[in-house]
Amino acid sequence: MAPREQWLLDFDWRFAFGNGDDPAKDFGYGFGQGDFSKTGDFKIATSDFDDAGWRALDLPHDWAVELAPVHDDSGDDDTRLTSHGYKPLGRRYPATSVGWYRRTFELPASDRGRRIWIEFDGAMRDVVLFVNGCFIGRHDDGYTPFRFDLTDFLNYGGKNVVALRVDASFGDGWFYEGAGIYRHVWLTKMDPVHLGRWESVVRSTVEGHAATLALATMVENESEHAVQASLAWSITDAAGRVVAHATTPAQAIAPHASADCRTTAHIDAPMLWSPGEPHLYTALVKVVVDGATRDAEQFPFGIRTAAFDPDRGFFLNGQPLKIQGTCNHQDHAGVGAALPDRLQAFRVGVLQGMGCNAVRTSHNMPTPEWVAACDRMGMMMMCETRHMSSSPSGMQQLETMVKRYRNSPSIILWSIGNEEWRLQKGALEQQGERIGAAMVERCHELDPTRVVSAAVNGDNEQGVSDALDVIGFNYNLKYPDKFHREHPGRAVYGSETSSAIATRGEYVTDPGKNTVNSYDGVVPWGETPEQWWSFYGSRDWLAGGFAWTGFDYRGEPTPYGWPSVSSQFGIVDLCGFPKDYYHYYKAWWTKAPSLHVFPHWNWAGKEGQEIAVWAYTNLDEVELLLNGKSLGVRKVPRFGHVQWKVAYAPGVIEARGRRNGQVVLVDRRETTGAARKLRLTADRREIAADGQDVAMITVDVLDGHGRPVPTANNKLAFRISGAGRLIGVGNGDPNCHESDKEPRRSLFNGLAQVIIQSTADIGTIRIEAVEEGATGSSLTPASLTVTTRKAAPRLVVA
């Protein structure tokens, strides 16, 4: 029998809206109490059901991002509607809160005798699964993966039908979460004798110039006969060289029983994982019975040490390292929560560009591809569960997260929750102590190599904090110094900081336009980037912290409500376009010389009026010139910025940054002419022809001299042809209600984004942009070609 196979089941699904109130509009689901009375009665999951009118689509899919925002003019918007970005989801919107997915596939007769599982990396939120007319099971958590054993229900050598009802009427969080099957789906085929799910673990101990690997896994025997099973482990480095072997002696495993199997291996001169050098090894473990491999799995891991010291901060591989982190939700412009895999790496790269070395998965178990990108690219992670509870459901979520990701070297902290007010201090404080202790203990049992924390908006003197290994403070700069004095043996970091707010490209706070200036916007409970980093960056005993947030995100519109549909907390906007704050972090989080002067210099009608000009830099001093005339030199304070008041005159402002008296960098802002020409720029000009890879296209507009126009807001239309398709558009405007899916979008302060996805065809994708709706447009159109190359072979369900 063939070893394990994992087949991607993302393509060629059918989708239709159901209804949360009316069974007649929900394909008959819920007509009576006898729905589940007999096995095989669900016609929607049989070949007799006609889904010709359903929409064809591929996964991942988020139907919420496709919905137009809604608003109750009476002011009676419910909290969930507001916090989820005014998307019509919930009991008040039954017609758009339930979706059905359907898929037909053939299964070869040769699969008979294997265990067949359907596995979901995540769906939002309440899922009911049917296969070949049979009810299979339910899942009611939007962030943890889940699976069902289909072995007994499949038609071997024939057609099979899968149908899912996904109900997004209830959410898990208070932020935009999406709706639908927004992560990957797999069909996994295994021998009855196989490895336990997420039971294979490599734990490394570094001693001098060598590392010892503790190798552990579980073998499950779902056959009718006892077996003698042994394990063979091999460890390879990034170049594919085998650097270690290990085996275990054969041991008896009874029918429908399991056995824990442990051994060790040794590596001389290991390559340690770090943000600067994210070295990964690969472990391959095989189950061998009577000389034949019955199952095998392969997974990456890293070798590194991580420690939090109460007096000296965080240490990675024995070296001090400040955590320069950001908190992030998981949605992106154009695609909502259904991010293609490549987009995860794109987002990591955007954050790394400003010196960010760590992310917090706020406030839920992350998608596997986000963790994999962090492992591969060298981004540390604080990995957080959604529900702080020691209930069976809460513990199951926690256990799934820890077991799924405990081989990932990027993860340096487990987080058991966020701002649980009642459990921290108040009515349920004593319960909080017990809940926190139970969750921390379980983390230690499953993974004794990492510390456990939580994000606490308070003084950390009671409740859940007592059990934590490391203390995280949300905001409240008045607390850490006092806590450190009174609890010198406890390590401290900033679990959530800043909450600075800004609208990209805006320099005046205008409640009438729902915009926030890009100089010093901040919410009442938060701190500017300078305030929080001056505090955390100047105290060696503080391990660093995580700013709220790296990216803007849908929902939780702050500081304004309608018509804002997203937050303005991001250091970059929904598309990943940097705000000016980005360059503050780049100056103080990177070692390379950095200089950024702002604002833009297009202020027609404000001639002679004073404009605030700021510069972010890590150089010694900056001189500012207006049209060649010096306006003075400013010394740069540590972790600060320099600024001037400048009477506006068209032309050029120029910042000259000096170190040791020598000009090192120059940054300029010029008054531009009118918009004349569109421009398209791709993050990559070649992508894989696998139906999933993406290219991120930046759209901007130039004046007659080829200079980007920072105030342009032209309406644009796009045409995609060839071996690709458009899957999303955005512009980073927190108040924009234009469709994320249609081939048109307005520029917002000079920028827009188009996300292009390949098909399975090798060839080229042509992207064209024109100004929309302007008779005799003065904007010259733009075009760009992206090549699609042959993709690596993989198993895909046809």
XYZ file of C-alpha atoms in Angstrom, residues 38-415:
378
model
C -31.460 8.848 8.952
C -28.001 8.471 7.445
C -27.803 9.287 3.748
C -30.802 11.615 3.529
C -29.013 14.848 2.573
C -29.635 15.190 -1.160
C -27.512 18.335 -1.436
C -24.505 16.026 -1.019
C -25.509 13.524 -3.684
C -24.944 13.384 -7.423
C -28.707 13.860 -7.958
C -28.540 17.474 -6.747
C -28.324 20.091 -9.507
C -25.779 22.802 -8.687
C -25.577 24.213 -12.221
C -26.762 27.594 -10.963
C -24.100 27.780 -8.272
C -21.028 29.946 -8.682
C -17.751 28.240 -9.627
C -14.755 29.271 -7.521
C -11.471 28.118 -6.030
C -10.431 28.156 -2.404
C -9.424 29.873 -0.233
C -12.577 32.021 -0.349
C -13.933 34.824 1.835
C -17.420 35.877 0.806
C -17.562 38.709 3.363
C -15.016 40.802 1.471
C -17.330 40.659 -1.561
C -20.247 42.221 0.345
C -20.968 45.948 0.222
C -20.851 47.628 3.650
C -24.185 48.503 5.257
C -25.095 51.206 7.742
C -28.211 51.963 9.736
C -28.844 55.687 9.340
C -30.845 55.671 12.555
C -27.615 55.130 14.464
C -28.752 51.667 15.551
C -25.729 49.795 14.176
C -24.976 46.828 16.399
C -21.495 46.472 17.843
C -20.613 43.442 15.725
C -21.578 45.214 12.507
C -19.320 48.143 13.350
C -16.395 46.127 14.647
C -16.458 43.816 11.600
C -16.269 46.693 9.140
C -20.001 47.083 8.451
C -20.185 43.817 6.536
C -23.743 42.379 6.594
C -23.024 39.302 8.697
C -24.999 38.173 11.728
C -28.518 37.226 12.719
C -29.827 40.500 11.287
C -28.516 39.545 7.825
C -29.621 35.947 7.200
C -29.358 36.221 3.401
C -25.602 36.912 3.434
C -24.481 35.060 6.575
C -24.757 31.443 5.370
C -22.876 29.908 2.460
C -22.874 26.439 0.900
C -19.877 24.828 -0.797
C -20.055 21.746 -2.985
C -17.392 19.600 -4.664
C -17.484 16.391 -6.728
C -14.423 14.210 -7.213
C -13.406 10.723 -8.315
C -11.593 8.329 -5.988
C -9.631 5.385 -7.461
C -10.537 1.871 -6.401
C -6.911 1.385 -5.345
C -7.531 3.634 -2.339
C -9.700 0.976 -0.726
C -8.091 -0.109 2.558
C -6.485 3.264 3.247
C -7.668 5.830 5.796
C -9.024 8.882 3.953
C -9.382 12.235 5.734
C -10.691 15.578 4.585
C -8.733 18.318 6.344
C -9.589 22.008 6.639
C -6.976 24.536 7.713
C -9.778 26.876 8.786
C -13.298 28.059 7.981
C -15.344 30.922 9.392
C -17.266 29.793 11.299
C -19.895 27.074 12.035
C -19.400 24.185 9.599
C -21.644 21.198 8.933
C -20.167 18.594 6.577
C -21.997 16.056 4.402
C -20.455 13.433 2.115
C -22.376 11.237 -0.312
C -25.645 12.166 1.372
C -24.355 11.377 4.865
C -23.925 13.764 7.768
C -20.258 13.590 8.821
C -19.716 16.186 11.522
C -19.553 19.775 12.740
C -16.935 22.319 13.664
C -17.642 25.643 15.356
C -14.354 27.531 15.721
C -13.187 29.885 13.009
C -9.417 29.585 13.481
C -8.361 26.046 14.349
C -7.892 23.360 11.689
C -10.239 20.395 11.716
C -10.644 17.103 9.886
C -13.067 14.232 9.376
C -12.398 10.574 8.615
C -14.317 9.763 5.434
C -13.070 6.199 5.007
C -16.404 4.477 5.575
C -18.459 6.942 3.516
C -16.561 7.103 0.229
C -17.301 5.511 -3.112
C -14.075 3.822 -4.198
C -13.670 3.659 -7.949
C -16.438 6.204 -8.495
C -17.840 9.667 -7.866
C -18.002 11.359 -4.454
C -19.844 14.509 -3.396
C -18.820 16.797 -0.541
C -21.106 19.580 0.689
C -20.548 22.047 3.507
C -22.836 24.565 5.112
C -20.826 27.436 6.616
C -22.654 29.806 8.944
C -20.926 33.115 9.740
C -23.809 34.502 11.805
C -21.702 34.295 14.944
C -18.084 35.418 15.153
C -15.140 34.601 17.366
C -13.654 38.094 17.605
C -14.500 41.780 17.622
C -12.653 42.529 14.374
C -13.116 41.616 10.726
C -12.948 37.830 10.428
C -14.307 37.075 6.979
C -16.724 34.278 6.095
C -16.377 30.932 4.370
C -13.611 28.399 3.717
C -10.825 30.954 3.855
C -7.920 28.515 4.284
C -6.781 25.435 2.349
C -8.589 22.081 2.140
C -6.791 18.753 1.734
C -7.638 15.119 1.052
C -5.170 12.986 3.001
C -4.699 9.286 2.295
C -2.879 7.090 4.818
C -2.074 3.498 5.576
C -3.976 2.129 8.611
C -0.612 2.121 10.386
C 0.399 5.746 10.475
C 1.894 8.597 12.449
C -0.328 10.542 14.805
C -1.432 13.977 13.661
C 1.087 16.619 14.775
C 2.741 14.158 17.145
C 6.176 14.265 15.483
C 8.443 16.664 17.350
C 12.108 17.656 17.176
C 13.433 19.386 20.295
C 16.993 20.631 20.157
C 19.465 21.279 22.941
C 22.503 23.342 21.979
C 25.653 22.536 23.911
C 28.792 24.312 22.789
C 29.324 23.622 19.104
C 26.874 20.737 18.871
C 23.172 20.053 19.196
C 21.302 17.063 20.546
C 17.917 16.391 18.967
C 15.190 14.707 20.990
C 12.958 12.991 18.423
C 9.453 11.956 19.417
C 6.327 10.798 17.644
C 3.313 8.526 17.988
C 2.407 5.553 15.799
C -1.266 4.638 15.492
C -2.469 1.218 14.374
C -6.002 1.422 12.943
C -5.793 -2.014 11.381
C -7.329 -5.236 12.668
C -3.968 -6.871 13.349
C -1.088 -6.235 15.722
C 2.081 -4.957 14.070
C 5.766 -4.652 14.897
C 6.623 -1.075 13.947
C 9.957 0.752 13.980
C 10.900 4.308 13.044
C 13.624 5.674 10.805
C 14.513 9.355 11.155
C 16.760 11.370 8.846
C 17.713 15.021 9.219
C 18.812 17.116 6.241
C 20.149 20.657 6.071
C 19.057 23.422 3.708
C 21.340 22.094 0.977
C 19.718 18.661 1.160
C 22.668 16.965 2.875
C 21.799 14.304 5.431
C 23.378 15.398 8.709
C 21.870 12.906 11.164
C 20.113 9.526 11.345
C 18.226 7.747 14.094
C 16.148 4.588 14.388
C 13.993 2.937 17.012
C 13.686 -0.796 17.605
C 10.494 -2.478 16.491
C 7.758 -2.536 19.087
C 4.400 -4.248 19.185
C 1.298 -2.128 18.645
C -2.044 -3.800 19.218
C -5.012 -3.272 16.865
C -6.640 0.148 17.332
C -3.901 1.176 19.742
C -0.989 3.623 19.625
C 2.572 3.817 20.876
C 4.889 6.702 21.767
C 8.303 6.359 20.139
C 11.361 8.355 21.171
C 15.026 8.498 20.190
C 17.849 11.011 19.824
C 20.219 12.298 17.175
C 23.299 14.501 17.182
C 24.464 17.325 14.895
C 27.938 18.826 14.990
C 28.329 22.555 14.278
C 24.605 23.184 13.723
C 23.446 26.213 11.749
C 21.330 28.199 14.189
C 18.052 29.850 13.221
C 17.845 33.624 13.688
C 16.141 36.583 11.988
C 19.346 37.385 10.155
C 20.064 33.773 9.189
C 16.857 31.699 9.259
C 18.473 28.302 8.790
C 15.983 25.461 8.541
C 16.525 21.722 8.764
C 14.102 19.081 7.504
C 13.089 16.026 9.475
C 11.813 12.916 7.684
C 10.306 10.166 9.832
C 9.160 6.815 8.429
C 7.068 4.048 9.982
C 8.489 0.674 8.956
C 6.590 -2.621 9.348
C 8.119 -5.888 8.083
C 10.676 -3.957 6.052
C 8.076 -1.802 4.245
C 7.414 1.899 4.801
C 3.777 2.236 5.849
C 3.721 5.987 6.529
C 6.082 8.966 6.458
C 5.986 12.683 7.027
C 8.437 15.492 6.461
C 8.544 18.859 8.204
C 10.954 21.761 8.722
C 12.405 22.786 12.070
C 15.103 25.073 13.377
C 17.830 24.867 15.972
C 18.102 27.854 18.270
C 17.903 28.972 21.891
C 15.572 31.652 23.231
C 15.442 33.077 26.742
C 13.835 35.982 28.578
C 15.969 37.456 31.343
C 14.395 39.691 34.025
C 17.433 42.001 34.088
C 18.787 41.856 30.544
C 15.820 41.331 28.238
C 15.499 38.763 25.448
C 18.335 36.543 24.213
C 18.375 34.547 20.992
C 21.212 32.043 20.627
C 22.872 33.625 23.641
C 22.900 37.123 22.126
C 20.740 40.045 23.324
C 18.035 40.983 20.828
C 15.307 43.576 21.233
C 11.885 42.419 20.080
C 10.897 44.983 17.451
C 7.434 43.670 16.879
C 4.020 44.425 15.476
C 0.586 42.976 16.162
C -1.405 41.952 13.089
C -4.792 40.649 12.074
C -4.912 38.375 9.042
C -6.856 40.282 6.356
C -5.495 42.176 3.355
C -6.873 44.538 0.734
C -8.746 42.843 -2.100
C -8.886 39.337 -0.623
C -10.117 39.777 2.945
C -9.122 36.812 5.101
C -8.544 34.464 2.128
C -4.883 35.221 1.485
C -2.958 33.306 -1.189
C 0.207 31.747 0.235
C 2.556 34.149 -1.535
C 0.774 37.116 0.022
C 1.874 35.910 3.463
C 5.510 36.249 2.410
C 4.780 39.634 0.847
C 3.431 40.902 4.161
C 6.424 39.565 6.105
C 8.717 41.363 3.651
C 6.875 44.662 4.067
C 7.327 44.496 7.834
C 10.963 43.455 7.589
C 11.597 46.501 5.422
C 11.178 48.726 8.468
C 13.233 46.507 10.767
C 10.364 44.562 12.317
C 11.704 41.233 13.612
C 8.648 39.794 15.365
C 4.881 39.542 14.912
C 2.024 38.744 17.249
C -0.911 36.767 15.835
C -3.681 38.978 17.166
C -5.854 37.391 18.450
C -6.058 33.867 17.127
C -4.242 30.804 15.903
C -2.593 31.861 12.627
C -2.843 30.259 9.227
C -0.050 27.717 8.535
C 1.372 29.714 5.619
C 1.893 32.798 7.825
C 3.911 30.705 10.285
C 5.832 29.025 7.459
C 6.730 32.400 5.940
C 8.020 33.587 9.314
C 10.078 30.395 9.726
C 11.516 30.721 6.240
C 12.159 34.486 6.267
C 13.352 34.951 9.842
C 10.441 36.664 11.588
C 9.925 35.783 15.256
C 6.389 35.187 16.472
C 4.177 35.465 19.540
C 1.538 32.841 18.741
C -1.827 33.492 20.378
C -4.921 31.396 20.906
C -8.368 32.907 20.362
C -10.252 31.875 23.485
C -8.764 32.246 26.964
C -10.548 29.417 28.714
C -9.772 26.098 30.359
C -13.103 24.734 29.148
C -12.883 21.684 26.863
C -13.335 23.925 23.837
C -10.783 26.491 24.979
C -8.216 23.836 25.845
C -8.794 22.076 22.527
C -8.038 25.308 20.672
C -4.881 25.819 22.728
C -3.684 22.230 22.316
C -4.267 22.303 18.566
C -2.233 25.491 18.219
C 0.708 24.272 20.291
C 0.866 20.818 18.704
C 0.497 22.214 15.179
C 3.315 24.770 15.500
C 5.736 23.554 18.172
C 8.353 22.654 15.538
C 8.399 26.234 14.199
C 11.588 28.067 15.213
C 9.997 31.466 14.628
C 7.701 31.043 17.628
C 9.322 32.358 20.802
C 6.180 32.831 22.912
C 2.832 31.123 23.367
C 0.060 33.531 24.322
